[in-house]
mmCIF file of C-alpha atoms and ligand atoms in Angstrom:
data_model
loop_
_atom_site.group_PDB
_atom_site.id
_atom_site.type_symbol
_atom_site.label_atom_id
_atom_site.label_comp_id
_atom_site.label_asym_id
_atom_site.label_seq_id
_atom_site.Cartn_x
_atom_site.Cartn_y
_atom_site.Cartn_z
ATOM 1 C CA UNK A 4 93.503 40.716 144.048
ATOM 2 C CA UNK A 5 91.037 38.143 145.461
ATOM 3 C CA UNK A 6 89.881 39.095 149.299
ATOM 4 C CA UNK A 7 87.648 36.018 150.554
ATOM 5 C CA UNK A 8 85.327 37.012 153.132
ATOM 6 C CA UNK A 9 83.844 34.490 155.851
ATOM 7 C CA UNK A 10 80.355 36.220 157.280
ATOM 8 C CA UNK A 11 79.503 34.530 160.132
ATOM 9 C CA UNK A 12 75.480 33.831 160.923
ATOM 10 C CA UNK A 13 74.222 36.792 158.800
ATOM 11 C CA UNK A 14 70.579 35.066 159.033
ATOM 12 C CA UNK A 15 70.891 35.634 163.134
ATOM 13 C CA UNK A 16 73.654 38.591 163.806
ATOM 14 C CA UNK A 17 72.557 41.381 161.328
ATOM 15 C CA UNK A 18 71.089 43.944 164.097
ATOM 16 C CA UNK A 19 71.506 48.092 162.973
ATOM 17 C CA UNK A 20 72.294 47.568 159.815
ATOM 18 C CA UNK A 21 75.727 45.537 160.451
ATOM 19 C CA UNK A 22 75.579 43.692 156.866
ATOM 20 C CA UNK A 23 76.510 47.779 156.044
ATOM 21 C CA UNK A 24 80.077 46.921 156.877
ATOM 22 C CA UNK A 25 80.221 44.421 153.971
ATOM 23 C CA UNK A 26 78.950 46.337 151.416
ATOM 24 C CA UNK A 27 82.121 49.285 152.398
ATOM 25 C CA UNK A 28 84.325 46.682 152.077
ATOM 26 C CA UNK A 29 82.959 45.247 148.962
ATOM 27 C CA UNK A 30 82.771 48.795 147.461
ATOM 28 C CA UNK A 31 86.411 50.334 148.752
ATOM 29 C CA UNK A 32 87.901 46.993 147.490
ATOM 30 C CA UNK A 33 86.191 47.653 144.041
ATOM 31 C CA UNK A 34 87.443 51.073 143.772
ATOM 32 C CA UNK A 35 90.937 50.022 143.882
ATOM 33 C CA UNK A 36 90.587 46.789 141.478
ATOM 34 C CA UNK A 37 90.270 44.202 144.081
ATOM 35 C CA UNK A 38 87.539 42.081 144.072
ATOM 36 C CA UNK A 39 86.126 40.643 147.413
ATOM 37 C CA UNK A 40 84.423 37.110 147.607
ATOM 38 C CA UNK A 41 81.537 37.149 150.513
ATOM 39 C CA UNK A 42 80.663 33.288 151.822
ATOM 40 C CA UNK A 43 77.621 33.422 154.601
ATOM 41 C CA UNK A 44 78.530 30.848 156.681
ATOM 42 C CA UNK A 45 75.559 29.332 158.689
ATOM 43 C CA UNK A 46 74.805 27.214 161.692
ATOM 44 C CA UNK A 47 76.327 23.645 160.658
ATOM 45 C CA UNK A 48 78.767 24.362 158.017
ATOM 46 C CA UNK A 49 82.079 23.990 157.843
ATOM 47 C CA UNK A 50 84.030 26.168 155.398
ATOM 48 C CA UNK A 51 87.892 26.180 156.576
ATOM 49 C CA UNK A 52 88.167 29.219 158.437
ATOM 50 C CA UNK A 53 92.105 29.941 157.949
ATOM 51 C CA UNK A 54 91.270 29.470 153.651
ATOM 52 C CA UNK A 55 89.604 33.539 153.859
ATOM 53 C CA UNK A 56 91.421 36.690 154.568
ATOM 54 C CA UNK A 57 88.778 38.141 157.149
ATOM 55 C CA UNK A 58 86.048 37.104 158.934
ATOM 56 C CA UNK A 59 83.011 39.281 159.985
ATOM 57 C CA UNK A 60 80.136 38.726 162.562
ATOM 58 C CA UNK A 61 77.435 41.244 163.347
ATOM 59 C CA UNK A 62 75.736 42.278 166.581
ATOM 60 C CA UNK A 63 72.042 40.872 167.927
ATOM 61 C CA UNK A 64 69.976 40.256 170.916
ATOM 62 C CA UNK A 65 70.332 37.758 173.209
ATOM 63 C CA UNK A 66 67.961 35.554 171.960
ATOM 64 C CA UNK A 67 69.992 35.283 168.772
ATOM 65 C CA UNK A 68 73.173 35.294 170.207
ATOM 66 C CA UNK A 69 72.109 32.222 172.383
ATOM 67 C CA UNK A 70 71.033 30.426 168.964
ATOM 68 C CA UNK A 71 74.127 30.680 167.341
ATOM 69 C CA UNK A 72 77.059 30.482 170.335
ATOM 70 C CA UNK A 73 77.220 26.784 170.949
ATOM 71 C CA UNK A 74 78.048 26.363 166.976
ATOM 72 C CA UNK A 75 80.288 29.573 167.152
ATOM 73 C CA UNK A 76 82.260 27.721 170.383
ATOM 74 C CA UNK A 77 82.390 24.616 167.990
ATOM 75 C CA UNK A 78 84.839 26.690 165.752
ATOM 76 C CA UNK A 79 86.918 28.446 169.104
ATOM 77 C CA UNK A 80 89.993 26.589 167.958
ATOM 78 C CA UNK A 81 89.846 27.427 163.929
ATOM 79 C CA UNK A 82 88.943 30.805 164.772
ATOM 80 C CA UNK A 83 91.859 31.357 166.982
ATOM 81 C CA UNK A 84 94.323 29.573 164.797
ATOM 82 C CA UNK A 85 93.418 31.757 161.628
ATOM 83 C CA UNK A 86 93.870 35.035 163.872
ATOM 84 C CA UNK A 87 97.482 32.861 164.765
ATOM 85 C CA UNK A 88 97.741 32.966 161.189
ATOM 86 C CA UNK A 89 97.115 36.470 160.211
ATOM 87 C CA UNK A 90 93.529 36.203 159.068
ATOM 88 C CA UNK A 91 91.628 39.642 159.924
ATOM 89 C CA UNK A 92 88.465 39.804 161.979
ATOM 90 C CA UNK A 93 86.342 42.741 162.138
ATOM 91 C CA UNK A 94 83.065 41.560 165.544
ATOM 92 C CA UNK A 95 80.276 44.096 166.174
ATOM 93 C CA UNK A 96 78.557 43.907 169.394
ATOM 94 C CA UNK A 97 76.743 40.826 170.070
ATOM 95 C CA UNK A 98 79.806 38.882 167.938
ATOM 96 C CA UNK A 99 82.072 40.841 169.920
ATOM 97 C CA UNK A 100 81.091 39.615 172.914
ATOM 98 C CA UNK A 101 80.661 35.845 171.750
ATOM 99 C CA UNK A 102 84.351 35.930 170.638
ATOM 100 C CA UNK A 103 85.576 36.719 174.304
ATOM 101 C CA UNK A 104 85.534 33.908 176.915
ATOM 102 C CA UNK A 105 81.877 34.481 178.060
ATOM 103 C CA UNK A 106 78.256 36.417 178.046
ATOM 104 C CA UNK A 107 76.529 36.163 180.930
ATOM 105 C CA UNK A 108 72.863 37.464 179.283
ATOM 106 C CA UNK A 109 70.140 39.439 181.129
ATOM 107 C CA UNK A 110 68.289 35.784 181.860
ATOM 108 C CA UNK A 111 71.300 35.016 183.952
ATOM 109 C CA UNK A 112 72.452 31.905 181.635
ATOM 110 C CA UNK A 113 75.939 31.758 180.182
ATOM 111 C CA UNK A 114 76.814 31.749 176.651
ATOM 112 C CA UNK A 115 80.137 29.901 176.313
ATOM 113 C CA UNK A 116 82.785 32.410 174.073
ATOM 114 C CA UNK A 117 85.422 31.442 171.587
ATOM 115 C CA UNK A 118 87.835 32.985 173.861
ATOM 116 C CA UNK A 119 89.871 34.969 171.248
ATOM 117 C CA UNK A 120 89.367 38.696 172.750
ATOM 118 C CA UNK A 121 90.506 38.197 176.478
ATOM 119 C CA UNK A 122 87.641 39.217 177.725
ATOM 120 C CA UNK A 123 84.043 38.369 179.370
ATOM 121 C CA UNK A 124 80.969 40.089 179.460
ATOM 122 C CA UNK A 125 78.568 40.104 181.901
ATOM 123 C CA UNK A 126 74.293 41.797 181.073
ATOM 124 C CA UNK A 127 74.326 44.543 183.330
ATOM 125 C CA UNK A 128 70.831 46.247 184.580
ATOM 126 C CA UNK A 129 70.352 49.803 181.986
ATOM 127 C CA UNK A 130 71.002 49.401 178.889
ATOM 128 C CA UNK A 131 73.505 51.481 177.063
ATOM 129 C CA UNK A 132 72.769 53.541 174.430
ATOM 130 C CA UNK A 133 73.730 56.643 172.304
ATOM 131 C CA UNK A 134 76.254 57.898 169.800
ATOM 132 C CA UNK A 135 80.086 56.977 170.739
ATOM 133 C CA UNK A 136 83.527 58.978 170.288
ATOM 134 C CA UNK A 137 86.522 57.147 170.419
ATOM 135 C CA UNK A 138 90.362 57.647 170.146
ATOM 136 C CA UNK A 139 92.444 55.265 168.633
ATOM 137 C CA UNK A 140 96.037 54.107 168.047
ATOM 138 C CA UNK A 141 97.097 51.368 165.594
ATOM 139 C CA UNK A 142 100.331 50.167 165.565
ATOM 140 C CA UNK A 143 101.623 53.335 162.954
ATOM 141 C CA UNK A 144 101.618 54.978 166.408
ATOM 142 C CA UNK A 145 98.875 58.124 164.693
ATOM 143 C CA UNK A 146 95.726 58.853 166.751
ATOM 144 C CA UNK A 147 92.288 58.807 165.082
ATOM 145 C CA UNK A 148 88.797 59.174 165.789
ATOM 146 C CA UNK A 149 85.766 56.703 165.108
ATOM 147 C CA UNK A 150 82.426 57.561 165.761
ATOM 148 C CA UNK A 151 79.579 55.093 165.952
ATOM 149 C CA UNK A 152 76.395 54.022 167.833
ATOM 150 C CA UNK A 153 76.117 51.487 170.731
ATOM 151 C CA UNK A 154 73.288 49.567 172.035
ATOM 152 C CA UNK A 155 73.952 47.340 174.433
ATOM 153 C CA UNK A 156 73.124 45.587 178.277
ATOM 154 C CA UNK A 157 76.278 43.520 178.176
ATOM 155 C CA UNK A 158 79.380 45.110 180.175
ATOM 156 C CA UNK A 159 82.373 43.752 178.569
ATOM 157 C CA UNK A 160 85.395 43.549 180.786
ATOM 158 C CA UNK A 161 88.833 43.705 179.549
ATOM 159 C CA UNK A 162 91.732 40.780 181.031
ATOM 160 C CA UNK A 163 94.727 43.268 182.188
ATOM 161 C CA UNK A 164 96.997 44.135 180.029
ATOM 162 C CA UNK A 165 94.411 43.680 176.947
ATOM 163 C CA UNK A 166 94.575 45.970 173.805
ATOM 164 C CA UNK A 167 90.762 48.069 173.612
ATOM 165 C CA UNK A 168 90.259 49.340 170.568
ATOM 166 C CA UNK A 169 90.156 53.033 171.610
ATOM 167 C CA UNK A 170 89.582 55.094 174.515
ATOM 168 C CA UNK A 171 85.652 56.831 174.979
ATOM 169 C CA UNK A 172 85.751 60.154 174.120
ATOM 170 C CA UNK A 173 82.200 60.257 174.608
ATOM 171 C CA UNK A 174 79.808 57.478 175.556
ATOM 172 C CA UNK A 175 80.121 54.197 177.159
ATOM 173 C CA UNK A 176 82.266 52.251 175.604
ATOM 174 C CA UNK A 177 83.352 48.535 177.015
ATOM 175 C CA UNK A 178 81.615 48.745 180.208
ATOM 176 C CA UNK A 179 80.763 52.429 181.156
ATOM 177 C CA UNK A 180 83.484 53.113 183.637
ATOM 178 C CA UNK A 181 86.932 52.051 182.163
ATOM 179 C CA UNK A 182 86.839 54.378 179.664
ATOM 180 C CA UNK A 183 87.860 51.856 177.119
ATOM 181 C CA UNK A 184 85.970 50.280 173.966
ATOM 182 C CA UNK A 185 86.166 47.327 172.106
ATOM 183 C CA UNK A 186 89.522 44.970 171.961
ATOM 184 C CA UNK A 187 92.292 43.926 169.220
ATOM 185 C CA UNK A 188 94.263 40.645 168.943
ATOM 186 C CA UNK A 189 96.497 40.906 165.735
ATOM 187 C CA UNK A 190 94.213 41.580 162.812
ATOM 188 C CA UNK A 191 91.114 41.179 165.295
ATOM 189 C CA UNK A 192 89.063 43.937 165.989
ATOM 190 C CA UNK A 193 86.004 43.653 168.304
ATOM 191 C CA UNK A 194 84.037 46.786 169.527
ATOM 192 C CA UNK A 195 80.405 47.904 170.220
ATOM 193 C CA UNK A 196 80.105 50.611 167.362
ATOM 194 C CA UNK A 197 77.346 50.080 165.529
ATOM 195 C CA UNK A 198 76.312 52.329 162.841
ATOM 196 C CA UNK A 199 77.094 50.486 160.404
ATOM 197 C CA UNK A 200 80.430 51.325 161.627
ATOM 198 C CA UNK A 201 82.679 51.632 158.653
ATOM 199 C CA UNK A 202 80.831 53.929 156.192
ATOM 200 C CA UNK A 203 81.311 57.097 158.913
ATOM 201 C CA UNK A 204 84.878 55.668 159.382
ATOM 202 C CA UNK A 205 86.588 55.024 155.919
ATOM 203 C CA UNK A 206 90.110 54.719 157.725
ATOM 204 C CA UNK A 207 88.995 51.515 159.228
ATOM 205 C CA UNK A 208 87.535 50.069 156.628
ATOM 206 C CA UNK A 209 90.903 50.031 154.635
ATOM 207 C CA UNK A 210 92.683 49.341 157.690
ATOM 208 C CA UNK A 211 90.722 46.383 157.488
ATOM 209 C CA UNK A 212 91.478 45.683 153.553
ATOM 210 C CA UNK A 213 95.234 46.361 154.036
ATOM 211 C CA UNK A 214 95.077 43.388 156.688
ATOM 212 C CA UNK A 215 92.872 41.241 154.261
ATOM 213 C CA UNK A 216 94.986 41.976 151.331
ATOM 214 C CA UNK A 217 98.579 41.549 153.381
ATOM 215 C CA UNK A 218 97.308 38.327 154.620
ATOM 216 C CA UNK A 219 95.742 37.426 150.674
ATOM 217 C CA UNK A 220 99.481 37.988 149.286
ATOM 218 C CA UNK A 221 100.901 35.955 151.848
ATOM 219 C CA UNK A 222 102.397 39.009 154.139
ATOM 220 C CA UNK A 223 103.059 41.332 151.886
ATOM 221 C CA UNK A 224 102.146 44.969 153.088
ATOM 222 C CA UNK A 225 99.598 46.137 150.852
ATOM 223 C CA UNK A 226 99.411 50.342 150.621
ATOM 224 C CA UNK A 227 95.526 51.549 149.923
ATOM 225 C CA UNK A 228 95.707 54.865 147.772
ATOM 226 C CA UNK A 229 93.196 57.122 149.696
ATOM 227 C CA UNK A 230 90.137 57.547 148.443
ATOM 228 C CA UNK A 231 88.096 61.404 148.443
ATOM 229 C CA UNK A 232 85.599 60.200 150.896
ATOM 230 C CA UNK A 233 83.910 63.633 150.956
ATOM 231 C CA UNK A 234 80.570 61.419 152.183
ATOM 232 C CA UNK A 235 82.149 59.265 154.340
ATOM 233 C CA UNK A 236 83.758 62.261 155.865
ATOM 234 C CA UNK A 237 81.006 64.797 156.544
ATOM 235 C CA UNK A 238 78.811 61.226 158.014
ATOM 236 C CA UNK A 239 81.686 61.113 160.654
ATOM 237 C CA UNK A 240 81.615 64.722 161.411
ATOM 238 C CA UNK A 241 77.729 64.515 162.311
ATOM 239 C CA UNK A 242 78.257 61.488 164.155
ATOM 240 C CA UNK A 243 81.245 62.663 166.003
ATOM 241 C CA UNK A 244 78.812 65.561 166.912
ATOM 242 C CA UNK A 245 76.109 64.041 168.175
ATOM 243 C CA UNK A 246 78.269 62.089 170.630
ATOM 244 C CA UNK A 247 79.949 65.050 171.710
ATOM 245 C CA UNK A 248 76.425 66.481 172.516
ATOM 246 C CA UNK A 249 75.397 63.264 174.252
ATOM 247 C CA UNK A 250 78.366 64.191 176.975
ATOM 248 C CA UNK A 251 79.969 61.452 178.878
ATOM 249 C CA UNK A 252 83.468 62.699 178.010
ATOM 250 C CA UNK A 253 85.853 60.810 179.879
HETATM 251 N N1 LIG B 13 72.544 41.311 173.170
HETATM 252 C C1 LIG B 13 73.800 41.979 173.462
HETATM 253 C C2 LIG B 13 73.595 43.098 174.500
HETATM 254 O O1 LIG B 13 72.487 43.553 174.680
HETATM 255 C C3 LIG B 13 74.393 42.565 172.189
HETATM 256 C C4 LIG B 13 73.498 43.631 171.558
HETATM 257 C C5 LIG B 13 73.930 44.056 170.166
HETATM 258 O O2 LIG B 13 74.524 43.284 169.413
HETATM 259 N N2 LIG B 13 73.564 45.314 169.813
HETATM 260 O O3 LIG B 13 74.555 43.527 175.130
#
């Protein structure tokens, strides 16, 4: 099958190696006969958003994110309606923090947010940075682990009630004192793990696909067979390590 990608501003929000997470996705989808169709989509144009099955914006600095968030609020209402209509969404950091209501940056100015992830962030004072452990539940009700690495001043702050991504094992996370990373909305995932993140965490990645896939056959549920990811799995053990060395555990 066909999996159309939309890659939001990868000329601005391409910081640690983010692009990374395409090239998994490109690569898993290969393995299994699918072919996936990658459209940059720049400042100023206007593919329709609900015509791919998942969208993908990486993380930057501030400066960058400031560049590209008054187009990115220009699309607030096509982005939310293809997330209404089952369209996956995988946001790294900086575009993680642009798709929640607000980013307040470390210059004090406001960057206006798509408003999609009920959340706002606000630039704290220290930076945070290191390796990150987190626990997860999807929806199939199992646990699992992603590791990855976070860099970030922003402290994003989760509406009550609001689904994080995982719970820090180890690190920061969201903000550095919920204990909670990143946020999902339907097939939306946001979350600070940089990394890339999905080559040290294969289950994602086809969580990911499956979502792409279900939403390219119209709803059908779409089962991934597994893949031997001896590589993928020994580059999440080392992560997992380091952040269990860096401490923090919650
Ligand atoms: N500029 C944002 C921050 O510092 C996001 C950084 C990033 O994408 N790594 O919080």
């Amino acid at each position: 099958m066909r999996i159309s990608v939309g890659h939001l501003y990868p000329g601005y929000l391409n910081i640690y190696a983010d692009r990374g997470n395409i090239a998994v996705l490109e690569r898993r989808a290969a393995l299994r006969g699918h072919a996936l169709e990658v459209r940059p989509i720049g400042i100023g144009e206007q593919p329709d958003l609900a015509g791919f099955d998942l969208l993908y914006v990486g993380g930057g600095q501030d400066r960058e994110q400031a560049l590209v968030a008054p187009d990115l609020v220009e699309r607030a209402e096509a982005i939310q309606s293809a997330n209404a209509s089952g369209v996956a969404l995988l946001a790294v950091c900086g575009g993680y923090q642009l798709l929640g209501r607000s980013y307040r940056g470390r210059d004090g100015s406001v960057m206006p947010g798509v408003g999609l992830f009920p959340h706002e962030t606000v630039a704290g004072t220290a930076r945070m940075i290191g390796d990150v452990l987190l626990e997860c539940e999807l929806e199939d009700g199992e646990t699992r682990e992603l590791a990855g690495f976070e860099n970030h001043i922003g402290r994003t702050l989760l509406d009550p009630g609001a689904a994080p991504l995982g719970r820090v094992l180890f690190g920061f996370g969201n903000d550095g004192e919920s204990g909670l990373e990143g946020c999902r909305v339907g097939r939306a995932i946001g979350t600070y793990l940089h990394g890339p993140l999905l080559p040290r965490n294969p289950w994602l990645a086809d969580w990911l696909l499956a979502q792409a896939l279900a939403h390219s056959s119209n709803g059908e549920p779409i089962t991934l067979e597994p893949l031997a990811d001896r590589l993928e799995a020994s580059a999440f053990r080392v992560a997992a390590e380091r952040a269990r060395k860096r401490g923090g555990q919650r």
